[in-house]
Coordinates of C-alpha atoms in Angstrom, one line a residue:
Chain A
M22 CA 73.0 160.7 124.1
I23 CA 75.2 157.2 123.2
A24 CA 75.5 158.4 119.0
E25 CA 77.4 161.5 120.9
N26 CA 79.6 159.3 123.0
R27 CA 80.8 156.6 121.3
D28 CA 84.4 158.3 120.0
F29 CA 85.8 158.1 122.9
N30 CA 83.8 156.2 125.9
I31 CA 81.0 154.3 125.9
I32 CA 79.0 156.8 128.9
K33 CA 80.6 158.4 130.8
G34 CA 80.0 158.6 134.4
S35 CA 78.2 155.6 134.3
G36 CA 81.0 153.6 135.8
I37 CA 82.2 151.6 132.7
L38 CA 85.6 151.3 130.8
P39 CA 86.3 153.1 127.9
V40 CA 86.7 151.5 124.7
S41 CA 90.7 150.7 125.2
A42 CA 89.9 149.6 128.7
A43 CA 87.0 147.3 127.3
M44 CA 88.6 146.0 124.4
R45 CA 91.5 145.0 126.4
A46 CA 88.7 143.2 128.3
G47 CA 87.1 141.9 125.1
G48 CA 91.1 139.9 124.0
C49 CA 91.3 142.8 121.6
D50 CA 95.4 142.4 120.8
Q51 CA 95.9 145.5 118.4
A52 CA 94.3 147.6 120.9
Q53 CA 95.9 146.3 123.6
T54 CA 99.7 146.5 122.4
V55 CA 98.7 149.7 120.3
G56 CA 97.5 151.5 123.2
E57 CA 100.3 150.1 126.5
E58 CA 103.6 151.2 124.3
N59 CA 102.4 155.1 124.0
M60 CA 99.7 155.3 127.5
D61 CA 102.5 156.8 130.0
M62 CA 103.7 159.7 127.1
M63 CA 99.7 160.8 126.7
T64 CA 96.7 162.2 127.9
D65 CA 93.7 159.9 128.0
T66 CA 91.7 161.6 125.6
Q67 CA 94.2 161.6 123.4
S68 CA 94.6 158.3 124.1
M69 CA 91.0 157.5 123.7
K70 CA 91.1 159.3 121.0
I71 CA 93.7 156.6 119.4
H72 CA 92.2 153.1 121.1
N73 CA 89.0 154.3 119.1
Q74 CA 90.3 155.0 115.8
I75 CA 92.4 151.6 116.1
V76 CA 88.5 149.9 116.9
Q77 CA 86.9 151.6 114.2
S78 CA 89.3 150.3 111.7
L79 CA 89.4 147.0 112.2
T80 CA 88.7 143.8 110.4
E81 CA 86.7 142.4 113.4
G82 CA 83.8 143.5 114.8
V83 CA 83.8 144.8 117.6
I84 CA 80.7 145.0 120.1
I85 CA 79.8 146.3 124.2
I86 CA 76.6 145.4 125.6
D87 CA 76.1 146.9 129.6
F88 CA 73.8 144.9 131.4
T89 CA 70.5 146.9 131.0
G90 CA 71.1 144.7 127.8
T91 CA 71.5 147.6 125.3
I92 CA 73.9 147.7 123.0
R93 CA 76.4 150.0 123.6
Y94 CA 79.0 150.4 121.5
A95 CA 79.3 148.8 118.5
N96 CA 82.5 149.3 115.6
P97 CA 81.0 149.6 112.0
M98 CA 82.7 146.2 111.2
A99 CA 80.6 144.6 114.1
S100 CA 77.9 146.1 112.0
E101 CA 79.1 145.0 108.4
I102 CA 79.5 141.4 110.2
L103 CA 76.2 140.9 111.7
G104 CA 74.3 142.6 109.0
I105 CA 72.1 145.3 111.0
E106 CA 72.9 148.9 110.2
K107 CA 74.7 151.0 112.2
E108 CA 72.0 152.8 113.5
K109 CA 69.4 149.5 114.7
L110 CA 72.3 148.2 116.3
L111 CA 73.8 151.0 118.6
G112 CA 71.5 151.5 120.7
G113 CA 69.6 148.6 120.3
K114 CA 68.4 145.7 123.3
F115 CA 69.6 142.5 122.9
V116 CA 66.8 140.5 123.5
T117 CA 65.0 143.0 120.5
L118 CA 68.0 141.7 118.4
F119 CA 69.6 138.6 118.7
L120 CA 66.8 136.2 120.8
A121 CA 63.6 136.5 119.3
E122 CA 64.7 134.2 116.7
P123 CA 65.8 130.9 117.2
E124 CA 68.0 130.6 114.6
N125 CA 70.6 132.6 116.3
D126 CA 70.5 130.6 119.3
S127 CA 73.8 129.9 119.4
F128 CA 75.2 133.3 119.2
A129 CA 73.0 134.3 122.0
Q130 CA 74.3 131.1 124.0
A131 CA 77.3 132.7 123.6
V132 CA 77.1 135.9 125.1
L133 CA 74.6 134.1 127.8
D134 CA 77.4 131.9 129.1
T135 CA 80.3 134.8 129.5
I136 CA 77.6 135.2 133.1
Y137 CA 77.5 131.8 132.9
D138 CA 81.4 130.4 132.7
R139 CA 82.5 134.3 134.2
S140 CA 85.5 133.1 135.1
T141 CA 87.6 132.2 131.6
G142 CA 86.1 134.0 128.6
Q143 CA 84.6 132.4 125.9
S144 CA 86.0 131.8 122.6
R145 CA 83.7 129.7 119.8
I146 CA 82.7 129.9 116.2
V147 CA 79.2 129.7 115.4
D148 CA 76.8 129.9 112.7
Y149 CA 74.6 133.6 112.3
H150 CA 71.9 133.7 110.6
T151 CA 71.3 137.5 108.5
A152 CA 68.8 139.0 106.4
S153 CA 70.9 137.4 103.3
Q154 CA 73.2 134.0 104.3
V155 CA 74.8 132.1 106.7
K156 CA 77.6 133.3 108.5
Q157 CA 80.4 131.5 110.3
L158 CA 81.9 133.9 113.0
R159 CA 84.6 133.0 115.9
M160 CA 83.1 135.3 118.6
M161 CA 85.2 135.6 121.2
S162 CA 83.4 137.1 124.4
S163 CA 84.6 138.3 128.3
L164 CA 82.8 140.5 131.5
F165 CA 84.1 143.7 132.4
M166 CA 84.3 144.9 135.3
D167 CA 84.1 149.0 136.3
E168 CA 85.9 150.5 139.1
E169 CA 84.5 149.1 142.0
G170 CA 84.8 145.5 140.3
N171 CA 80.9 144.7 140.0
S172 CA 80.0 143.2 136.3
A173 CA 79.7 146.6 134.0
G174 CA 79.3 145.1 130.5
I175 CA 80.3 142.5 127.6
T176 CA 82.8 143.2 125.0
I177 CA 82.4 140.7 122.1
V178 CA 85.0 140.3 118.6
L179 CA 83.4 139.1 116.3
S180 CA 85.1 137.6 113.4
D181 CA 83.6 136.5 109.9
L182 CA 85.3 132.9 109.1
S183 CA 82.8 133.0 106.4
E184 CA 85.4 132.9 103.7
L185 CA 87.9 130.9 105.4
M186 CA 86.3 128.0 105.9
E187 CA 84.1 128.5 101.9
L188 CA 88.2 127.8 101.4
K189 CA 88.6 125.5 104.1
D190 CA 85.6 124.1 102.3
S191 CA 86.7 124.8 98.7
L192 CA 90.6 123.3 99.7
K193 CA 88.3 120.1 101.2
A194 CA 86.9 119.9 98.5
M195 CA 90.5 119.5 95.8
E196 CA 91.6 117.2 98.3
K197 CA 88.7 115.0 97.3
I198 CA 89.1 116.2 94.1
S199 CA 92.5 115.3 93.7
A200 CA 92.2 111.8 95.5
L201 CA 89.8 111.2 93.1
N202 CA 91.6 112.0 90.0
R203 CA 94.4 109.9 92.0
Q204 CA 91.7 107.1 91.6
L205 CA 90.6 107.4 88.4
D206 CA 94.3 107.8 87.1
T207 CA 95.3 104.2 89.0
R208 CA 92.2 102.6 87.5
N209 CA 92.8 104.7 83.7
K210 CA 96.2 102.6 83.8
L211 CA 94.8 99.3 85.0
L212 CA 91.8 99.9 82.3
S213 CA 94.2 100.2 80.2
K214 CA 96.9 97.6 81.3
T215 CA 94.2 95.2 81.5
F216 CA 91.8 96.1 78.1
G217 CA 95.8 96.1 76.5
Q218 CA 95.7 92.6 76.4
F219 CA 92.7 91.4 74.9
L220 CA 92.5 95.2 72.2
S221 CA 95.8 96.6 70.1
D222 CA 96.6 99.9 72.1
E223 CA 95.2 102.3 69.2
I224 CA 91.7 101.0 70.3
V225 CA 92.9 101.2 74.3
S226 CA 93.7 104.7 73.4
E227 CA 90.3 105.7 71.6
L228 CA 88.3 104.0 74.2
L229 CA 89.7 106.1 76.8
D230 CA 90.1 109.4 74.6
T231 CA 86.3 109.1 73.9
S232 CA 85.6 112.5 76.7
G233 CA 82.7 110.7 79.2
A234 CA 81.2 107.6 78.4
P235 CA 81.7 105.3 74.3
E236 CA 78.6 105.4 72.4
P237 CA 78.1 102.7 70.5
G238 CA 78.1 103.6 66.9
G239 CA 80.6 102.8 63.2
R240 CA 81.3 104.3 60.3
K241 CA 82.3 102.0 56.9
R242 CA 86.2 101.9 56.1
T243 CA 87.6 100.1 53.5
V244 CA 90.1 97.7 55.5
T245 CA 92.0 94.6 55.2
V246 CA 89.9 91.0 57.0
M247 CA 91.7 88.1 58.5
M248 CA 90.8 85.1 60.0
S249 CA 92.6 82.7 60.3
D250 CA 91.7 79.1 62.3
L251 CA 94.0 75.6 63.3
R252 CA 93.1 73.1 61.5
G253 CA 91.6 69.6 63.6
F254 CA 91.5 72.1 67.0
T255 CA 88.0 71.2 67.9
A256 CA 89.3 67.2 68.1
M257 CA 92.4 68.3 68.8
S258 CA 90.7 70.0 72.3
E259 CA 88.2 66.8 72.6
R260 CA 91.7 65.0 73.3
M261 CA 93.9 66.9 75.2
E262 CA 94.2 67.8 79.3
A263 CA 92.9 71.6 79.4
C264 CA 95.3 73.1 80.9
S265 CA 97.5 71.6 78.5
L266 CA 95.7 73.1 75.8
I267 CA 94.7 76.6 77.6
S268 CA 98.9 76.4 77.5
M269 CA 99.5 75.4 74.0
L270 CA 96.8 78.0 72.9
N271 CA 97.9 80.5 74.8
H272 CA 101.7 80.4 73.0
Y273 CA 100.4 80.3 70.1
L274 CA 97.5 83.5 70.6
A275 CA 100.4 85.6 72.0
V276 CA 102.5 85.0 68.5
M277 CA 100.4 85.8 66.4
T278 CA 99.4 88.6 68.2
D279 CA 102.9 90.4 67.8
A280 CA 102.9 89.2 64.4
I281 CA 99.3 91.1 63.8
Q282 CA 99.8 94.1 65.7
G283 CA 103.4 94.5 64.7
R284 CA 102.2 94.9 61.3
G285 CA 99.4 97.4 63.2
G286 CA 97.0 94.7 62.8
T287 CA 93.5 95.3 65.6
I288 CA 92.7 92.3 67.1
I289 CA 88.7 91.8 67.2
E290 CA 88.7 88.7 68.6
F291 CA 89.7 85.0 69.4
L292 CA 87.8 82.7 68.7
G293 CA 88.8 79.7 70.5
D294 CA 91.9 79.1 68.4
G295 CA 90.7 81.3 65.4
I296 CA 91.5 85.0 65.2
F297 CA 89.8 87.4 64.0
A298 CA 92.0 90.7 63.0
I299 CA 91.1 94.6 60.8
F300 CA 93.8 95.8 59.3
G301 CA 93.1 99.2 58.4
A302 CA 91.3 100.8 61.5
P303 CA 90.7 102.1 63.3
V304 CA 94.1 103.7 62.6
Y305 CA 93.8 104.3 59.2
T306 CA 96.8 103.4 57.0
D307 CA 96.6 103.1 52.8
S308 CA 98.6 99.8 52.9
H309 CA 96.4 97.8 54.8
A310 CA 96.3 94.7 52.9
A311 CA 99.9 94.8 51.5
D312 CA 100.2 95.0 55.5
A313 CA 97.6 92.7 56.7
V314 CA 99.4 90.0 53.7
A315 CA 103.1 90.5 55.3
A316 CA 101.2 89.7 58.7
A317 CA 100.1 87.0 57.6
L318 CA 102.9 85.5 56.7
E319 CA 105.1 85.6 58.9
M320 CA 102.1 84.5 60.6
Q321 CA 103.1 80.9 58.7
A322 CA 106.6 82.0 59.2
S323 CA 105.8 81.3 62.9
M324 CA 104.8 78.2 62.7
D325 CA 107.9 76.3 63.2
E326 CA 109.1 77.8 66.4
I327 CA 105.4 77.8 67.5
N328 CA 105.9 73.8 66.9
R329 CA 109.0 73.8 68.2
W330 CA 107.7 74.7 71.2
N331 CA 104.7 72.5 71.4
A332 CA 107.2 69.9 70.6
E333 CA 109.0 70.4 73.5
H334 CA 106.0 70.4 75.6
Q335 CA 104.2 67.1 74.1
Y336 CA 101.7 69.4 72.9
P337 CA 100.7 68.2 68.9
R338 CA 101.4 70.2 65.7
L339 CA 100.1 72.9 65.0
E340 CA 98.8 74.1 61.2
M341 CA 97.6 77.3 60.5
G342 CA 94.5 78.3 57.7
I343 CA 94.5 82.1 56.7
G344 CA 92.3 84.0 54.9
L345 CA 92.5 87.6 53.6
D346 CA 89.7 90.1 51.7
T347 CA 88.9 93.5 51.5
G348 CA 86.6 95.3 51.6
E349 CA 83.9 98.5 52.6
T350 CA 83.5 97.2 56.7
I351 CA 82.0 99.4 59.1
V352 CA 84.0 99.2 62.0
G353 CA 83.0 101.5 65.6
I354 CA 82.0 100.9 68.7
I355 CA 79.2 98.0 68.9
G356 CA 76.4 96.5 71.6
S357 CA 74.4 98.3 74.2
E358 CA 75.5 100.6 76.9
K359 CA 76.4 97.3 78.8
R360 CA 78.2 95.2 76.4
M361 CA 80.4 96.8 74.3
K362 CA 83.3 95.9 72.6
Y363 CA 85.0 97.3 69.3
G364 CA 83.2 95.5 66.5
A365 CA 83.5 95.0 62.1
I366 CA 80.4 94.0 60.9
G367 CA 79.3 93.0 56.3
S368 CA 79.6 91.2 53.3
H369 CA 83.9 90.7 53.4
V370 CA 83.3 89.1 57.0
N371 CA 81.0 86.6 56.1
Q372 CA 83.4 86.2 52.3
C373 CA 86.3 86.1 55.3
A374 CA 85.4 84.0 56.9
R375 CA 84.1 81.9 53.9
I376 CA 88.1 82.4 52.4
E377 CA 89.8 81.1 55.1
S378 CA 87.8 78.0 55.2
Y379 CA 89.1 76.7 51.6
T380 CA 92.6 76.4 53.2
T381 CA 94.6 74.6 54.3
G382 CA 97.6 74.2 57.2
G383 CA 100.2 76.5 55.5
Q384 CA 98.5 77.9 53.7
V385 CA 97.4 82.4 53.5
L386 CA 94.7 82.8 50.5
I387 CA 93.6 86.2 49.2
S388 CA 90.5 87.2 47.5
Q389 CA 91.3 89.5 44.6
S390 CA 90.7 92.5 45.9
V391 CA 93.7 92.3 48.3
R392 CA 95.6 92.1 45.6
E393 CA 94.9 94.7 44.0
A394 CA 94.9 96.5 47.1
A395 CA 98.5 95.5 47.9
G396 CA 99.3 97.6 44.7
I397 CA 102.8 95.4 45.6
P398 CA 103.4 92.5 43.8
L399 CA 102.5 89.2 45.4
E400 CA 104.5 85.6 45.0
V401 CA 100.9 83.3 43.9
D402 CA 101.5 79.5 44.3
K403 CA 97.8 79.2 42.4
E404 CA 95.0 80.4 42.0
M405 CA 91.4 79.2 42.2
T406 CA 88.4 79.8 41.2
V407 CA 85.2 79.0 43.8
L408 CA 82.2 79.8 44.0
P409 CA 81.4 80.4 48.0
K410 CA 78.4 78.7 49.4
G411 CA 75.5 81.3 49.8
M412 CA 76.5 83.5 47.3
D413 CA 75.3 84.1 43.6
K414 CA 78.9 84.4 41.6
E415 CA 82.6 82.5 42.5
I416 CA 85.3 84.8 43.9
V417 CA 88.9 83.8 42.6
L418 CA 91.3 82.8 45.3
S419 CA 95.5 83.6 45.9
H420 CA 97.7 81.4 47.1
V421 CA 100.4 84.1 48.5
T422 CA 103.6 82.8 49.8
G423 CA 105.6 85.9 49.7
I424 CA 105.5 89.9 49.3
G425 CA 107.6 91.8 48.2
A426 CA 109.8 94.6 49.5
P427 CA 109.4 96.9 51.3
Y428 CA 108.1 93.8 53.0
N429 CA 109.7 90.9 51.9
V430 CA 108.0 87.9 53.7
H431 CA 108.3 84.8 52.3
V432 CA 107.5 81.0 53.1
A433 CA 108.1 78.0 51.9
I434 CA 105.7 76.0 50.1
Q435 CA 105.8 71.8 50.9
S436 CA 105.2 70.1 48.3
N437 CA 106.0 67.0 50.3
L438 CA 104.0 64.1 48.1
P439 CA 102.8 61.3 50.1
D440 CA 104.6 57.4 50.1
E441 CA 103.0 54.8 47.5
L442 CA 101.0 52.2 50.0
E443 CA 101.9 48.3 49.4
E444 CA 98.7 47.9 49.1
P445 CA 95.7 50.2 48.3
V446 CA 93.7 50.2 51.9
P447 CA 90.1 50.5 51.6
V448 CA 88.4 53.1 53.5
C449 CA 85.5 54.2 54.0
F450 CA 84.8 58.3 53.9
Y451 CA 82.1 60.3 54.7
R452 CA 81.9 64.4 53.0
M453 CA 81.1 67.5 54.8
D454 CA 79.1 70.2 54.3
G455 CA 81.1 72.7 56.8
K456 CA 81.5 70.8 59.6
H457 CA 78.9 67.7 60.1
I458 CA 79.6 65.2 57.9
I459 CA 76.5 63.6 55.6
E460 CA 75.5 60.5 56.6
Q461 CA 75.8 58.2 53.3
P462 CA 79.3 56.1 53.8
C463 CA 81.7 56.5 50.7
Y464 CA 83.9 54.3 49.8
G465 CA 87.6 54.3 48.0
G466 CA 90.8 52.6 48.8
I467 CA 93.9 55.4 50.1
I468 CA 96.8 54.5 47.4
A469 CA 99.6 56.6 49.3
A470 CA 99.8 58.8 52.4
G471 CA 102.7 60.8 53.9
R472 CA 102.6 63.0 57.1
D473 CA 100.0 66.0 56.4
C474 CA 98.5 64.2 52.8
A475 CA 97.8 60.7 50.9
F476 CA 96.2 59.7 47.5
L477 CA 92.5 58.2 47.8
E478 CA 91.0 56.0 44.8
T479 CA 86.9 56.5 44.9
E480 CA 83.9 56.2 42.3
T481 CA 82.7 59.1 43.9
Q482 CA 82.6 62.2 42.7
L483 CA 84.5 64.1 44.7
E484 CA 84.6 68.4 44.2
L485 CA 88.0 70.5 45.0
L486 CA 88.2 71.7 48.0
E487 CA 85.8 70.1 49.5
N488 CA 86.3 68.2 52.8
L489 CA 85.7 64.0 54.3
Q490 CA 85.9 62.5 57.1
I491 CA 88.0 59.0 56.9
Q492 CA 88.9 56.9 58.9
M493 CA 92.2 56.5 59.1
G494 CA 93.4 55.2 62.9
G495 CA 90.2 57.2 63.8
R496 CA 89.0 59.9 62.0
L497 CA 90.9 61.6 59.9
L498 CA 90.0 65.0 58.6
C499 CA 91.0 66.4 55.1
K500 CA 90.2 68.6 52.0
V501 CA 90.5 67.8 48.2
M502 CA 93.1 70.2 46.6
E503 CA 93.6 68.4 43.1
K504 CA 91.7 65.7 41.1
K505 CA 92.3 63.4 38.4
S506 CA 90.5 61.1 37.1
T507 CA 89.6 59.2 40.0
Q508 CA 92.3 59.5 41.8
Y509 CA 92.4 62.7 44.4
L510 CA 95.5 63.9 46.2
L511 CA 93.7 65.2 50.1
Q512 CA 95.7 67.4 52.2
Y513 CA 94.7 67.0 55.7
T514 CA 93.5 69.2 58.5
A515 CA 92.8 67.2 61.7
I516 CA 94.9 64.2 62.5
P517 CA 93.8 61.7 64.5
F518 CA 96.1 60.3 67.4
G519 CA 95.8 56.8 65.8
Y520 CA 97.3 57.9 62.8
D521 CA 101.0 56.5 63.0
V522 CA 99.9 53.4 63.4
W523 CA 97.4 53.2 61.1
I524 CA 100.6 54.3 58.5
R525 CA 103.1 52.2 60.1
E526 CA 100.6 48.5 59.5
H527 CA 100.3 49.8 55.9
S528 CA 103.6 51.1 55.1
G529 CA 105.7 50.1 57.8
A530 CA 107.1 53.8 57.8
D531 CA 107.1 55.3 61.2
L532 CA 106.4 58.8 60.9
L533 CA 107.3 59.9 64.6
S534 CA 111.0 59.4 63.6
R535 CA 111.2 61.8 60.8
T536 CA 110.8 64.8 60.4
T537 CA 110.8 65.7 56.5
M538 CA 107.8 63.9 54.7
G539 CA 109.3 60.7 52.2
K540 CA 112.8 61.9 53.7
D541 CA 115.2 58.5 53.4
S542 CA 111.9 56.2 52.1
K543 CA 112.7 53.6 51.1
K544 CA 109.1 53.8 48.3
G545 CA 109.4 55.0 45.4
K546 CA 107.2 59.1 45.6
H547 CA 103.2 58.6 44.1
K548 CA 102.6 61.3 41.3
N549 CA 99.0 61.6 40.7
G550 CA 98.2 59.9 36.9
Chain B
M29 CA 75.3 118.7 136.4
G30 CA 72.2 120.0 137.4
E31 CA 69.3 118.4 139.4
P32 CA 66.8 117.0 135.9
Y33 CA 64.2 119.8 134.8
Q34 CA 60.8 119.9 136.5
V35 CA 58.0 122.3 136.7
T36 CA 55.6 123.2 138.4
F37 CA 52.5 124.6 138.3
Q38 CA 49.6 126.8 140.8
K39 CA 47.2 128.5 139.6
E40 CA 44.9 130.9 141.6
G41 CA 42.5 132.9 139.4
T42 CA 44.4 134.0 136.5
V43 CA 47.8 134.0 137.7
L44 CA 49.9 131.2 137.2
T45 CA 53.2 130.5 138.7
V46 CA 56.0 128.7 138.0
R47 CA 58.2 126.6 139.5
P48 CA 61.1 125.3 137.8
V49 CA 63.7 123.0 139.4
G50 CA 66.8 122.2 137.6
R51 CA 67.8 124.1 134.4
L52 CA 66.2 125.7 131.6
D53 CA 69.4 124.2 128.9
A54 CA 68.2 123.4 125.2
Y55 CA 67.2 120.4 126.7
A56 CA 64.5 121.5 128.6
V57 CA 63.5 124.0 126.9
P58 CA 60.8 122.1 124.1
S59 CA 58.8 120.6 127.0
F60 CA 58.4 122.8 129.0
S61 CA 57.6 125.3 126.2
E62 CA 54.5 122.4 126.2
Q63 CA 53.6 122.4 129.6
L64 CA 53.3 125.8 129.7
E65 CA 51.4 126.9 127.2
Q66 CA 49.2 123.9 128.2
E67 CA 48.9 125.6 131.6
L68 CA 48.2 129.7 130.2
D69 CA 43.9 129.5 128.8
D70 CA 42.8 131.8 131.3
I71 CA 45.9 133.7 132.9
T72 CA 46.8 136.7 133.0
A73 CA 49.8 136.9 135.2
V74 CA 52.8 134.8 135.6
V75 CA 55.0 134.5 138.0
M76 CA 58.0 133.0 137.3
D77 CA 60.1 131.3 140.2
F78 CA 64.0 131.0 140.1
A79 CA 64.3 129.3 143.5
Q80 CA 65.3 126.1 142.9
S81 CA 66.3 127.1 138.8
D82 CA 70.1 128.9 138.3
Y83 CA 69.8 128.1 134.9
L84 CA 68.0 129.8 132.2
S85 CA 69.0 129.2 128.1
S86 CA 68.4 131.9 125.5
A87 CA 65.7 129.6 124.3
G88 CA 64.4 129.9 127.9
L89 CA 64.4 133.3 127.6
R90 CA 62.8 133.5 124.2
V91 CA 59.5 131.1 126.1
L92 CA 59.8 134.4 128.5
M93 CA 59.2 136.5 125.5
I94 CA 56.7 135.7 124.7
T95 CA 54.7 134.8 127.2
E96 CA 55.2 137.9 128.5
Q97 CA 53.9 139.1 125.7
K98 CA 51.0 137.4 125.4
M99 CA 50.2 137.7 128.7
E100 CA 50.3 141.8 128.2
E101 CA 48.5 141.1 125.1
R102 CA 45.7 139.9 127.8
G103 CA 46.5 143.3 130.2
G104 CA 48.5 141.6 132.7
G105 CA 52.2 140.5 132.6
M106 CA 55.0 138.9 134.5
K107 CA 57.4 139.0 137.3
V108 CA 59.9 137.1 137.8
I109 CA 61.3 136.0 141.4
H110 CA 63.5 134.0 143.6
V111 CA 66.8 135.0 140.7
S112 CA 70.1 133.8 141.5
D113 CA 72.2 136.9 141.4
M114 CA 73.8 134.9 138.3
I115 CA 70.0 134.7 136.5
R116 CA 69.8 138.5 137.4
E117 CA 72.4 139.3 135.3
I118 CA 71.4 137.5 132.6
L119 CA 68.0 138.9 132.6
G120 CA 70.2 142.2 132.6
L121 CA 72.4 141.4 130.4
T122 CA 69.6 139.8 127.6
G123 CA 67.3 143.6 128.2
F124 CA 64.6 141.5 130.1
L125 CA 64.9 144.3 133.5
D126 CA 62.5 146.3 130.6
F127 CA 59.3 144.2 130.5
V128 CA 59.4 142.5 133.8
T129 CA 59.0 143.1 136.9
L130 CA 61.7 141.7 139.0
E131 CA 61.3 141.0 142.8

């Protein structure tokens, strides 16, 4: 019986070669090498025993099929690789074991091709289905002959490459992951760089560090809100070429961004020429109010540099007002899944916008809550009480000009008084409600005028900080700063191009040739009252 | 390349003689199987004549195996004739000669 003979050779006397010879024909190098080295020193029986032991312990499966279709030899590894019990495999028929189901056709075909392509042995990798899994097998098969040179059978050597293939797949997957990681890293850097131009580093970090996609959500924080605006920018934007306007604005915003971020502020957004920023979020700091005051003063201080640059580029002079307010505000990522931004919402944001609307060029106006939160002495030029539109109680605003240690930032107060005109110039003016004029003309006379302020005498009762539009070489916008009887000090907020011609006509003064208002003027300064 | 596959059938009573021409490879077998199946009504014995075919793939062998089982169930069987040495070896190596008669 086969089982009795399998330890030594296949079938004695059947004309089939011993296992070792069949193994050599099948391409099993390990068996071949060991066998040849020791062949001369041993008897055939000893040699066969050794060969058999080697084949039995191989990590490759070895099968020998004869020309009756019977599996004549199979080592333990063949049984394991093929998932067929040793008893079933040995002595089994090829047709029954491998041809009954189509799923292992590629395996069966490789065996058949050994007959068809008898000149060369077969070596290929095939899928092989066991009851529980699909394996990738490397199979080498070759025909072997009996002593008369007739085909005696086929030797098949099998290696299970499944783990290797999985490893290869894993390596490929790892390479893919690695490539994706590199892409992600590049994208993150790009995002960080792109975001960084618009958002503070802290917000970029917060967004990128969020595991998964950022989700809308906010938290209540006590922060200091900052709103700034350029005086008369809307009118200016109508007169300037688009590229000049953007160039001027970009330069201005870049300087302001540095000043704000330099004090830990977070720019929420640019509103045209306006800037909306907060201090104290997303990274909280106890000094948010003082930081904001210092930043605002530095912003005002840097306007000289901005205007020097503007003059070099033939751009108009800019004046900026800044409002600050401190209070509980909801901050966080606001929006929908499709569009999100880091934002701040709350009554203090609205109140800050109101405070900013009371400013004239060069001013920093702060609420009482900012003064209290700042915790260090501030230099205050003056205080004013206002009732913001839509609010039910008055608020006290302080015009801040300096902040002490450790900030030590101070700005000079421009106290240029207008030059008295030879005779009052009659003007038509309109009162304003926000940015809209009230369509009822009012009349008065300009009795003194300077580069950025004038005295108006009128019977119309005007309110402090009220905005007016006056025809003075074009539409001039100004704010009522002081009031005495029927005389009002007006601070210009937007000056038309024709203003210089207008003032030359009425005073003979050449404002363009002067750097400081009133300097070298032959006219006396007009003192209110 | 071998000849393009064709097959002819000849019925004599309940005996069907099948004459494939060309290679019964993986591409030809589905068509061969379908055509053969249609001819097997009332057939109890099949004679496979390989005079004009010298290639039989593993899928082709399975068609022969299934046909032979069917004939055996009907009390008949399968005979294979005019085989080349190559196909003889294929039939031998796979164990087909145990259940088909070779002439």
